[in-house]
Short mmCIF file of C-alpha atoms in Angstrom, two decimals:
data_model
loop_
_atom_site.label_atom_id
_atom_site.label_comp_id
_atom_site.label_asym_id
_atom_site.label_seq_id
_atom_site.Cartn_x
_atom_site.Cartn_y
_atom_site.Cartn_z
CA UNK A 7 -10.75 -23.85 1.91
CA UNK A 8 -11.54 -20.04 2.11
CA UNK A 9 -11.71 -20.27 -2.10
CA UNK A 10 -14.09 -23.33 -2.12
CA UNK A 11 -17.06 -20.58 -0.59
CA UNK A 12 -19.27 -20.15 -3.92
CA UNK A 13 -19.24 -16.52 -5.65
CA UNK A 14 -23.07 -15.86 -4.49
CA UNK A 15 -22.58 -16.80 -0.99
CA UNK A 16 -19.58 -14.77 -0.65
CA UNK A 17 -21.50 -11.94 -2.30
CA UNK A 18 -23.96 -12.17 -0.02
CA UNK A 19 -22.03 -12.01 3.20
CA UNK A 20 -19.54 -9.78 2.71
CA UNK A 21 -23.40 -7.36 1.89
CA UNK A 22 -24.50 -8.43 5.19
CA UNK A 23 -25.12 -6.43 8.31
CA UNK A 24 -26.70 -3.61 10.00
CA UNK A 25 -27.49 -0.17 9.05
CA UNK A 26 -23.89 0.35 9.75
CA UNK A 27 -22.42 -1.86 7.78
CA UNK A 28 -24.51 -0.59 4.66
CA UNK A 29 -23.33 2.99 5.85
CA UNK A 30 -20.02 1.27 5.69
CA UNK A 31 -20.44 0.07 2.05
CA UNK A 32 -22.32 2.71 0.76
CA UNK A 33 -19.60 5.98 1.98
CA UNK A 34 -16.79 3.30 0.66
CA UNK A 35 -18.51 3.32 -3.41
CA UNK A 36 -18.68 6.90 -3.06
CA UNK A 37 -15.16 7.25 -1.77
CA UNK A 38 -14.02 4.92 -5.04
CA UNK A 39 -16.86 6.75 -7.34
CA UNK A 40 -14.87 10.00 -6.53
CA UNK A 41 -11.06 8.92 -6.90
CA UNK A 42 -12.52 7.13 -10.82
CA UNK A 43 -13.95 10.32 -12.00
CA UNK A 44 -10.55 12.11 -10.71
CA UNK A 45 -8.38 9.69 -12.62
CA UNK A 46 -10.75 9.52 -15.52
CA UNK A 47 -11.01 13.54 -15.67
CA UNK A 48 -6.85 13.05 -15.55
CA UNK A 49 -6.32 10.14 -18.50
CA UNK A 50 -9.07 12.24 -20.81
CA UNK A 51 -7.03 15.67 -20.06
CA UNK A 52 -3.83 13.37 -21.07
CA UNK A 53 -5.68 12.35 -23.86
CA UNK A 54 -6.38 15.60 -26.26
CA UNK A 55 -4.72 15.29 -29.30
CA UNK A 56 -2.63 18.83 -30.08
CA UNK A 57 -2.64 19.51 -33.34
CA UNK A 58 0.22 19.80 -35.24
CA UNK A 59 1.27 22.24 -37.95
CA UNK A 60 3.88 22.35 -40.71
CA UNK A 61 4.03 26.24 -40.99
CA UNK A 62 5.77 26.57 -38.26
CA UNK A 63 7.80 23.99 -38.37
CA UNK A 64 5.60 21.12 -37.25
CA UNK A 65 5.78 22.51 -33.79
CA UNK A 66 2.49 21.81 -31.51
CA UNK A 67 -0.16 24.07 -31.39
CA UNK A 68 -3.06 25.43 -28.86
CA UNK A 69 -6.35 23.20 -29.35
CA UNK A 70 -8.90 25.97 -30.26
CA UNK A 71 -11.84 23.89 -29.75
CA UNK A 72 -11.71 24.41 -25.67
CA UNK A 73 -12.61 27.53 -23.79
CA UNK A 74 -10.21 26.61 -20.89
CA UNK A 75 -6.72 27.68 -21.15
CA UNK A 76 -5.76 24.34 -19.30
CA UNK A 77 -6.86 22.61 -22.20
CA UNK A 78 -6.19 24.10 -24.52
CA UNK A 79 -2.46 25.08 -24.43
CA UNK A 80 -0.54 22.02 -24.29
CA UNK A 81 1.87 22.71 -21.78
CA UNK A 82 -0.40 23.25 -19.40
CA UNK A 83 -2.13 19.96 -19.57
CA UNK A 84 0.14 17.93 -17.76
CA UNK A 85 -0.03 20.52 -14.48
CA UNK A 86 -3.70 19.99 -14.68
CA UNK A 87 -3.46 16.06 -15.03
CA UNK A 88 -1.23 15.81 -11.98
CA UNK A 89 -3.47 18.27 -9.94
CA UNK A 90 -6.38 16.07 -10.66
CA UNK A 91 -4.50 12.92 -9.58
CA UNK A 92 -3.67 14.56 -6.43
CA UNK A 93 -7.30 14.72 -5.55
CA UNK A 94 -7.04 11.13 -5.00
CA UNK A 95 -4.88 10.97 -1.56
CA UNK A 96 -7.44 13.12 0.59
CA UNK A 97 -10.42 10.80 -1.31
CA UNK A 98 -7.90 7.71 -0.45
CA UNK A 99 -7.74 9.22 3.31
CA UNK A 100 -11.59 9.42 2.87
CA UNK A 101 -11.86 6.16 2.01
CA UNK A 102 -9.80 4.63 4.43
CA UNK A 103 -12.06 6.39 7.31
CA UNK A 104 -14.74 5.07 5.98
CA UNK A 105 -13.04 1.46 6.26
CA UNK A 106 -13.17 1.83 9.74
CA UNK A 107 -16.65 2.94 10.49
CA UNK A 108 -18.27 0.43 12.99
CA UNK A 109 -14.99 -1.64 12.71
CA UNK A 110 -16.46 -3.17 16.17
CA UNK A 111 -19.43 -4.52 14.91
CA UNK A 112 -18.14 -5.74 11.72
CA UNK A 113 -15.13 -7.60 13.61
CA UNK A 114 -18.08 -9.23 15.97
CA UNK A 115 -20.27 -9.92 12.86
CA UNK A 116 -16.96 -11.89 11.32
CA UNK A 117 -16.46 -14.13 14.96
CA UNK A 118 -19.90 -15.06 13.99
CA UNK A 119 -19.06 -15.99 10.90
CA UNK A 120 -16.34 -18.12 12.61
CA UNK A 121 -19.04 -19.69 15.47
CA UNK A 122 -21.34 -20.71 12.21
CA UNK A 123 -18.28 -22.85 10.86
CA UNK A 124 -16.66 -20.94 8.74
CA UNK A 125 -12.46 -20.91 8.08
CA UNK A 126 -9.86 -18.18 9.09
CA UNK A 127 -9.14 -17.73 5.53
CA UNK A 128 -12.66 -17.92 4.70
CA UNK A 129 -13.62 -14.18 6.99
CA UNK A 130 -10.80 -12.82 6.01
CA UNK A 131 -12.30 -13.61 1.96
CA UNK A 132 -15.60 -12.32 3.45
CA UNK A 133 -13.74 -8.72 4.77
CA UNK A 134 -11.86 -8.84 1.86
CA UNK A 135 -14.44 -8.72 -0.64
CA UNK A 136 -17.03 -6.22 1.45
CA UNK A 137 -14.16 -3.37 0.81
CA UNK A 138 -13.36 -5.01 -2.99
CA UNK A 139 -17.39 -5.05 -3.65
CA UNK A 140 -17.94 -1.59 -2.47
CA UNK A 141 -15.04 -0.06 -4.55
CA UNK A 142 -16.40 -2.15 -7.61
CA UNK A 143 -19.44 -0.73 -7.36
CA UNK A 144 -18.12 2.91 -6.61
CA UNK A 145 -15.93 2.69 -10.31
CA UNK A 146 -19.06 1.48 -11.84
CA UNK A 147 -21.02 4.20 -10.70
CA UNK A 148 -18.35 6.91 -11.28
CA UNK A 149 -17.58 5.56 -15.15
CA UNK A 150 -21.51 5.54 -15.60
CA UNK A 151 -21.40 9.06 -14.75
CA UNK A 152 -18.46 10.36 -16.50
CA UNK A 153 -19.86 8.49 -19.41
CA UNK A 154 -23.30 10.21 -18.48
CA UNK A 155 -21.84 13.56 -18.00
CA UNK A 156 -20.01 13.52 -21.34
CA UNK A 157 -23.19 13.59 -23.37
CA UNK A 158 -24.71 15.99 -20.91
CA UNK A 159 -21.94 18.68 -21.13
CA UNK A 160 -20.65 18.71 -24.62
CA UNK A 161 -22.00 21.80 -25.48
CA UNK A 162 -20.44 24.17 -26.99
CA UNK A 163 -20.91 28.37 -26.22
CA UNK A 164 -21.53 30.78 -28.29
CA UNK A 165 -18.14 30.51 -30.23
CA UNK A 166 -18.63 26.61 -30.64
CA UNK A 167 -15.82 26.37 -27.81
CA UNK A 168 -16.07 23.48 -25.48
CA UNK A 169 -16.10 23.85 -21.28
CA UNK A 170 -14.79 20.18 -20.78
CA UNK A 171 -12.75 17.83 -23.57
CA UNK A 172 -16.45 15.75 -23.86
CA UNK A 173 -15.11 15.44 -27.46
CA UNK A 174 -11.98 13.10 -26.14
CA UNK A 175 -12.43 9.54 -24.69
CA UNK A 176 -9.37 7.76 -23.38
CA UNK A 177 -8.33 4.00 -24.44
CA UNK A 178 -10.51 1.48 -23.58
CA UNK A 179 -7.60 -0.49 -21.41
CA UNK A 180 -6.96 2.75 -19.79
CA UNK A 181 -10.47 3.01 -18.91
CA UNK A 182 -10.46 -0.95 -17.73
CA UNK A 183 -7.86 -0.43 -15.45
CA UNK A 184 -9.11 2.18 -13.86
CA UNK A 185 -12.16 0.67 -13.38
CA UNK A 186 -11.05 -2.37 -11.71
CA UNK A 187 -7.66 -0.80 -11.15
CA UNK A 188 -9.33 0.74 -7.78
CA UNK A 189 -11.39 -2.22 -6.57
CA UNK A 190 -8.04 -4.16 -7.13
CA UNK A 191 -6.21 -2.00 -4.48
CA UNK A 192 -8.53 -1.47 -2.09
CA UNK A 193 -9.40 -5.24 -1.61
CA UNK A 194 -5.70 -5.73 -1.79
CA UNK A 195 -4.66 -3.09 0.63
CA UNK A 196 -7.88 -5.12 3.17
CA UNK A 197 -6.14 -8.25 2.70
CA UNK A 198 -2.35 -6.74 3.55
CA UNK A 199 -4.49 -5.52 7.04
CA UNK A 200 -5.89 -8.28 7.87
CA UNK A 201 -2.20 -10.30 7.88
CA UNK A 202 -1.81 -8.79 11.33
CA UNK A 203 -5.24 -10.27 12.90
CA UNK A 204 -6.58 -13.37 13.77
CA UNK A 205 -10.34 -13.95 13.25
CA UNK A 206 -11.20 -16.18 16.42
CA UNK A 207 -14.87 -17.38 17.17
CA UNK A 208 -14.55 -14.90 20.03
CA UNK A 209 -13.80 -11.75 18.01
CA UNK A 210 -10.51 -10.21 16.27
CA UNK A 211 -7.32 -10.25 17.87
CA UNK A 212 -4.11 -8.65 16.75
CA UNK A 213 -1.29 -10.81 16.47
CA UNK A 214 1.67 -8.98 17.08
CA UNK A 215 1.42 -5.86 18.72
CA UNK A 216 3.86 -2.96 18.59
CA UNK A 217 6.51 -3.00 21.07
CA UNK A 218 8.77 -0.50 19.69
CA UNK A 219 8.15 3.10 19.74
CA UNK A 220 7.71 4.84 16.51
CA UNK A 221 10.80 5.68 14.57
CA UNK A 222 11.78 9.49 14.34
CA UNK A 223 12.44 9.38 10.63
CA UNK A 224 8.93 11.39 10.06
CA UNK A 225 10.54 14.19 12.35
CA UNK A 226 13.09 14.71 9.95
CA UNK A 227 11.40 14.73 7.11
CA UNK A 228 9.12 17.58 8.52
CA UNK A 229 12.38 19.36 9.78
CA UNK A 230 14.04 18.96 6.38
CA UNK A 231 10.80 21.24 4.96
CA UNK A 232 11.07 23.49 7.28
CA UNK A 233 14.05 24.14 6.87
CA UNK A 234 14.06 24.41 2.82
CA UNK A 235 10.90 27.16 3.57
CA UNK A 236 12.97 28.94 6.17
CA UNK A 237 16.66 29.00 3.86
CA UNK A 238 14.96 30.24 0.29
CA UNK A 239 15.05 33.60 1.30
CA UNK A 240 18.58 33.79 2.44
CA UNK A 241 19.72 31.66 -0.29
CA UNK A 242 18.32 33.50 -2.82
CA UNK A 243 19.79 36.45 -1.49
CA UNK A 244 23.13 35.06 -1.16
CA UNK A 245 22.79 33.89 -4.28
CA UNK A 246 22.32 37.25 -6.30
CA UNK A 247 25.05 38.73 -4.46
CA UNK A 248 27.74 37.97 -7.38
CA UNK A 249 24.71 39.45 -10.17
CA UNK A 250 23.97 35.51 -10.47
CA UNK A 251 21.02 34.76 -11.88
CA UNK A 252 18.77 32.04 -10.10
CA UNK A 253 17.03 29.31 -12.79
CA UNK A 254 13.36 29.59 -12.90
CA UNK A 255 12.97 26.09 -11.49
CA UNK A 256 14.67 26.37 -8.38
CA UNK A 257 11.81 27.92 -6.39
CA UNK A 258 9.43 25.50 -7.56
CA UNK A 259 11.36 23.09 -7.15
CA UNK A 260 12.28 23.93 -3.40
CA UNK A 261 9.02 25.06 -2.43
CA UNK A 262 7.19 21.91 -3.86
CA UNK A 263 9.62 19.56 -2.03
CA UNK A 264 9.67 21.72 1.35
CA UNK A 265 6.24 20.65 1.05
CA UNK A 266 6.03 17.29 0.04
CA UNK A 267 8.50 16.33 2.70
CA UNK A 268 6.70 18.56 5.69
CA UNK A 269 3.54 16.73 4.42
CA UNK A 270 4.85 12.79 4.17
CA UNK A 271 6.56 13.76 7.52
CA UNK A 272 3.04 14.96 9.03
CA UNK A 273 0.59 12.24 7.60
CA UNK A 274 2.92 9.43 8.09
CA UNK A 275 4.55 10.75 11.27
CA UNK A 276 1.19 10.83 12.93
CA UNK A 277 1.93 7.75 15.41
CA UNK A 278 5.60 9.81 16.19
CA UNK A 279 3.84 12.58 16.78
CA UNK A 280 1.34 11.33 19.83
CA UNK A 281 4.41 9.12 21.17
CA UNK A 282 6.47 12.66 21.32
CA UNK A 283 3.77 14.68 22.97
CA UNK A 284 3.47 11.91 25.52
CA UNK A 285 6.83 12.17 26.19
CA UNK A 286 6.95 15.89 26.56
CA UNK A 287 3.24 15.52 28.82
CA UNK A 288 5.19 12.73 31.48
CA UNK A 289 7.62 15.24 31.46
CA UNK A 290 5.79 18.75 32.25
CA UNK A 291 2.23 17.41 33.03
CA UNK A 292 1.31 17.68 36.89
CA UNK A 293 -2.63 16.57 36.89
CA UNK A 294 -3.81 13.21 36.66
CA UNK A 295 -5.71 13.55 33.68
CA UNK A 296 -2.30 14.97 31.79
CA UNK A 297 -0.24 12.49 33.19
CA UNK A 298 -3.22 9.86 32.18
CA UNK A 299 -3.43 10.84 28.68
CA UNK A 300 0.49 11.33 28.08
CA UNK A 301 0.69 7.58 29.54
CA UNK A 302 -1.96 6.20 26.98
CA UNK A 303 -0.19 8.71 23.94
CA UNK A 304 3.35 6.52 24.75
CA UNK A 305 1.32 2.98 25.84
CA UNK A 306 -0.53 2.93 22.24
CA UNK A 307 0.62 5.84 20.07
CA UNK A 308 -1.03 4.19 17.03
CA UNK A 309 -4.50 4.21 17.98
CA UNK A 310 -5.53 7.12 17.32
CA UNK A 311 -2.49 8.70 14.45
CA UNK A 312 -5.12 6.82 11.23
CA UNK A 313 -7.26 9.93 12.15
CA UNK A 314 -5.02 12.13 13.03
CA UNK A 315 -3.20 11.40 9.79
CA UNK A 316 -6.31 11.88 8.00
CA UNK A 317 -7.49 15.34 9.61
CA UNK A 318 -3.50 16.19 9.14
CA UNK A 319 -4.02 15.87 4.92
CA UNK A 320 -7.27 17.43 5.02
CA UNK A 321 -5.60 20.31 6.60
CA UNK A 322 -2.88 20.43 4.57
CA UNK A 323 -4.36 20.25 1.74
CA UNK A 324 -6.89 22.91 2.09
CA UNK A 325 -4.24 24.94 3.86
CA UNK A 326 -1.81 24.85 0.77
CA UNK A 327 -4.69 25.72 -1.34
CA UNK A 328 -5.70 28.66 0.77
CA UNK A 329 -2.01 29.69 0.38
CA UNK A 330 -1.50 29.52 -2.98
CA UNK A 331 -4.32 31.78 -3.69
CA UNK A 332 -3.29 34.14 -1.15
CA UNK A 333 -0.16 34.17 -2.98
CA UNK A 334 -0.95 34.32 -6.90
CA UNK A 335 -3.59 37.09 -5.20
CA UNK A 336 -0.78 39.41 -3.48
CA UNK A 337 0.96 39.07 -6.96
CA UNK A 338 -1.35 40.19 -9.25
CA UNK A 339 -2.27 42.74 -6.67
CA UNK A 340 1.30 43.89 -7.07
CA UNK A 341 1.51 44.13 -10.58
CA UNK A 342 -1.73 45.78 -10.91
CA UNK A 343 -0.26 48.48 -8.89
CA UNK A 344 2.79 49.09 -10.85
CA UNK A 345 1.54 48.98 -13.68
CA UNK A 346 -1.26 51.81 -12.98
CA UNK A 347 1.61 53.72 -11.70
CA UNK A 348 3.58 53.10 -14.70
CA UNK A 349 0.30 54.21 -17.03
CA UNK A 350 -0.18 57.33 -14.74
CA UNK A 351 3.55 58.62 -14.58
CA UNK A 352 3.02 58.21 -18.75
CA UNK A 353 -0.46 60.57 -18.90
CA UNK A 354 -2.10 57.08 -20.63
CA UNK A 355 -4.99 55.42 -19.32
CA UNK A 356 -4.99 52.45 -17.75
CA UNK A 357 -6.42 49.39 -18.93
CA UNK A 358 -6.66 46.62 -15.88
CA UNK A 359 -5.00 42.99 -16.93
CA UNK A 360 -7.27 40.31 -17.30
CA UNK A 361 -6.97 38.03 -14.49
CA UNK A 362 -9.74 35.53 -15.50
CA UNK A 363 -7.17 32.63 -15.81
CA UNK A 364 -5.68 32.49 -12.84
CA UNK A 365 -9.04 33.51 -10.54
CA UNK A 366 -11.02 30.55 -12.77
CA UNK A 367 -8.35 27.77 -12.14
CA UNK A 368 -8.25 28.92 -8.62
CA UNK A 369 -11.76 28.78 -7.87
CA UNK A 370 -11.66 25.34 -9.59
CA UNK A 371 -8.90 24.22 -6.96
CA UNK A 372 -11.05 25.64 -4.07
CA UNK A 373 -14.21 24.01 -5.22
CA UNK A 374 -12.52 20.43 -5.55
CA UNK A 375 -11.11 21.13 -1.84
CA UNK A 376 -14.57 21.03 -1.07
CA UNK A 377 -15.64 18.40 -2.50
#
């Protein structure tokens, strides 16, 4: 029965509401309008073609037509692809916030539905295709402007050198499934929600409420990071005791999984997290407001860990950017040093590195953590 509804009336419903509701919609298309032109920007970057050259033995060579080292040396194309993918998950986190803005009226707007006559299935369709519609129109918007932007900013400098690859357009199916790819998953991920409610003529009730308390296996994941972070050093050392040399992966390698795992621990652990710190507050706290909020923290440690989760990336993510810089910063800083030591212990003048690269990309990482 819920499929019977006809495409215009379902349209029109699941657009229905109050000022909230269009808030709703409206911060949901931008959410989706940002996470296309991230994956769009990532499938055109996997899309230059390197040229290839038989005098040196057909090996690949750097694209001179961009101005961007990210572009154009080839091996660094893939770093930049992933990097713009991972933009997504904080827009995703966005998005999902945005999902739950005036959840209350929405859920009383839906019993309605339900007084006026209509099905379980048939508000669920209706809830289903308000989050579906919004994305659809977000991935419309944000191909219309990547398609926009590519004619506004192919222009090359003064040494016919692009900024952005405006001179490379992905597949069509890659750009089709991107388009609907995101709609597809967000009206999906609604529907996989709403299995665990029941829309009643008297407003949404969850079916099966969660007995159990959260499972530690976030905590471990975050203590696993940890302690990756806190063992480089003395494994490193240990290590080059023997005049070993380490490989040049295995501190990328440890410091991006210390991370990964601290992180999946932290976002996912969120709901752990307030049922521990209840724990901890029954335990030590001696005021009734304490012992109030450590009972609610154990009672429902769910309610609240979406946002928490959410605030948890954002920080994490603008942390780890902070961080890096910091890092790549106290490096070059370094270097710098020693080598205008090096040029004045030789009587030669120095001549300062040029750090462009590194400070460009950077301030390209900070500004998309703002955005």
């Amino acid at each position: 029965p819920a499929l019977a509804m006809k495409p215009l009336t379902l349209l029109r419903l699941s657009l229905a509401g109050t000022r909230t509701d269009v808030l709703r919609v409206v911060l949901t298309a931008v959410s989706a309008l940002l996470a296309t032109l991230a994956i769009l920007a990532a499938i055109t970057v996997l899309a230059i073609r390197t040229p290839v050259t038989e005098l040196v033995g057909g090996s690949d060579t750097w694209s001179e037509q961009y101005a961007s080292p990210l572009l154009r040396e080839p091996g660094l194309r893939g770093g930049t692809a992933l990097a713009l993918v991972l933009l997504t998950i904080p827009i995703l986190a966005l998005a999902g916030q945005c999902g739950r803005l005036g959840a209350p009226a929405r859920e009383r707007r839906l019993a309605g539905f339900r007084l006026a006559g209509a099905t379980p299935g048939q508000a669920v369709l209706i809830a289903v295709a308000e989050t579906g519609v919004a994305a659809l129109l977000g991935s419309l918007a944000g191909l219309g402007a990547y398609l926009g932007g590519r004619q506004v900013l192919d222009r090359p400098d003064a040494n016919g050198q692009l900024a952005l690859p405006t001179d490379v357009l992905p597949a069509t199916p890659a750009l089709v499934a991107t388009v609907l790819g995101l709609p597809l998953i967000a009206a999906v991920a609604t529907a996989l929600l709403m299995r665990r409610v029941t829309v009643g003529p008297f407003g949404v009730v969850r079916r099966a409420p969660r007995l159990r308390p959260p499972r530690p296996w976030p905590g471990l994941l975050i203590a696993i990071g940890f302690a990756l972070f806190a063992g480089l050093l003395p494994f490193t050392r240990w290590y080059s005791t023997d005049d070993r040399e380490l490989p040049p992966t295995a501190v990328p390698v440890v410091m991006v999984g210390g991370t990964l795992l601290a992180s999946i621990g932290a976002i996912l652990g969120a709901g752990w997290i307030s049922y521990t710190v209840g724990r901890i507050l029954l335990r030590q706290g001696r005021r009734p407001a304490s012992l109030l909020a450590a009972r609610r923290l154990v009672a429902d440690p769910w309610s609240g860990s979406r946002t928490l989760a959410a605030l948890l990336a954002c920080v994490l993510f603008g942390g780890g950017a902070v961080g890096v810089r910091a890092w790549i910063d106290a490096d070059r800083a370094l270097q710098e040093d020693a080598h205008r030591a090096s040029a004045a212990a030789q009587g030669v003048e120095y001549v300062p590195d040029d750090n462009s690269f590194y400070t460009n990309t950077l301030d390209l990482v900070e500004l998309a953590v703002w955005v």
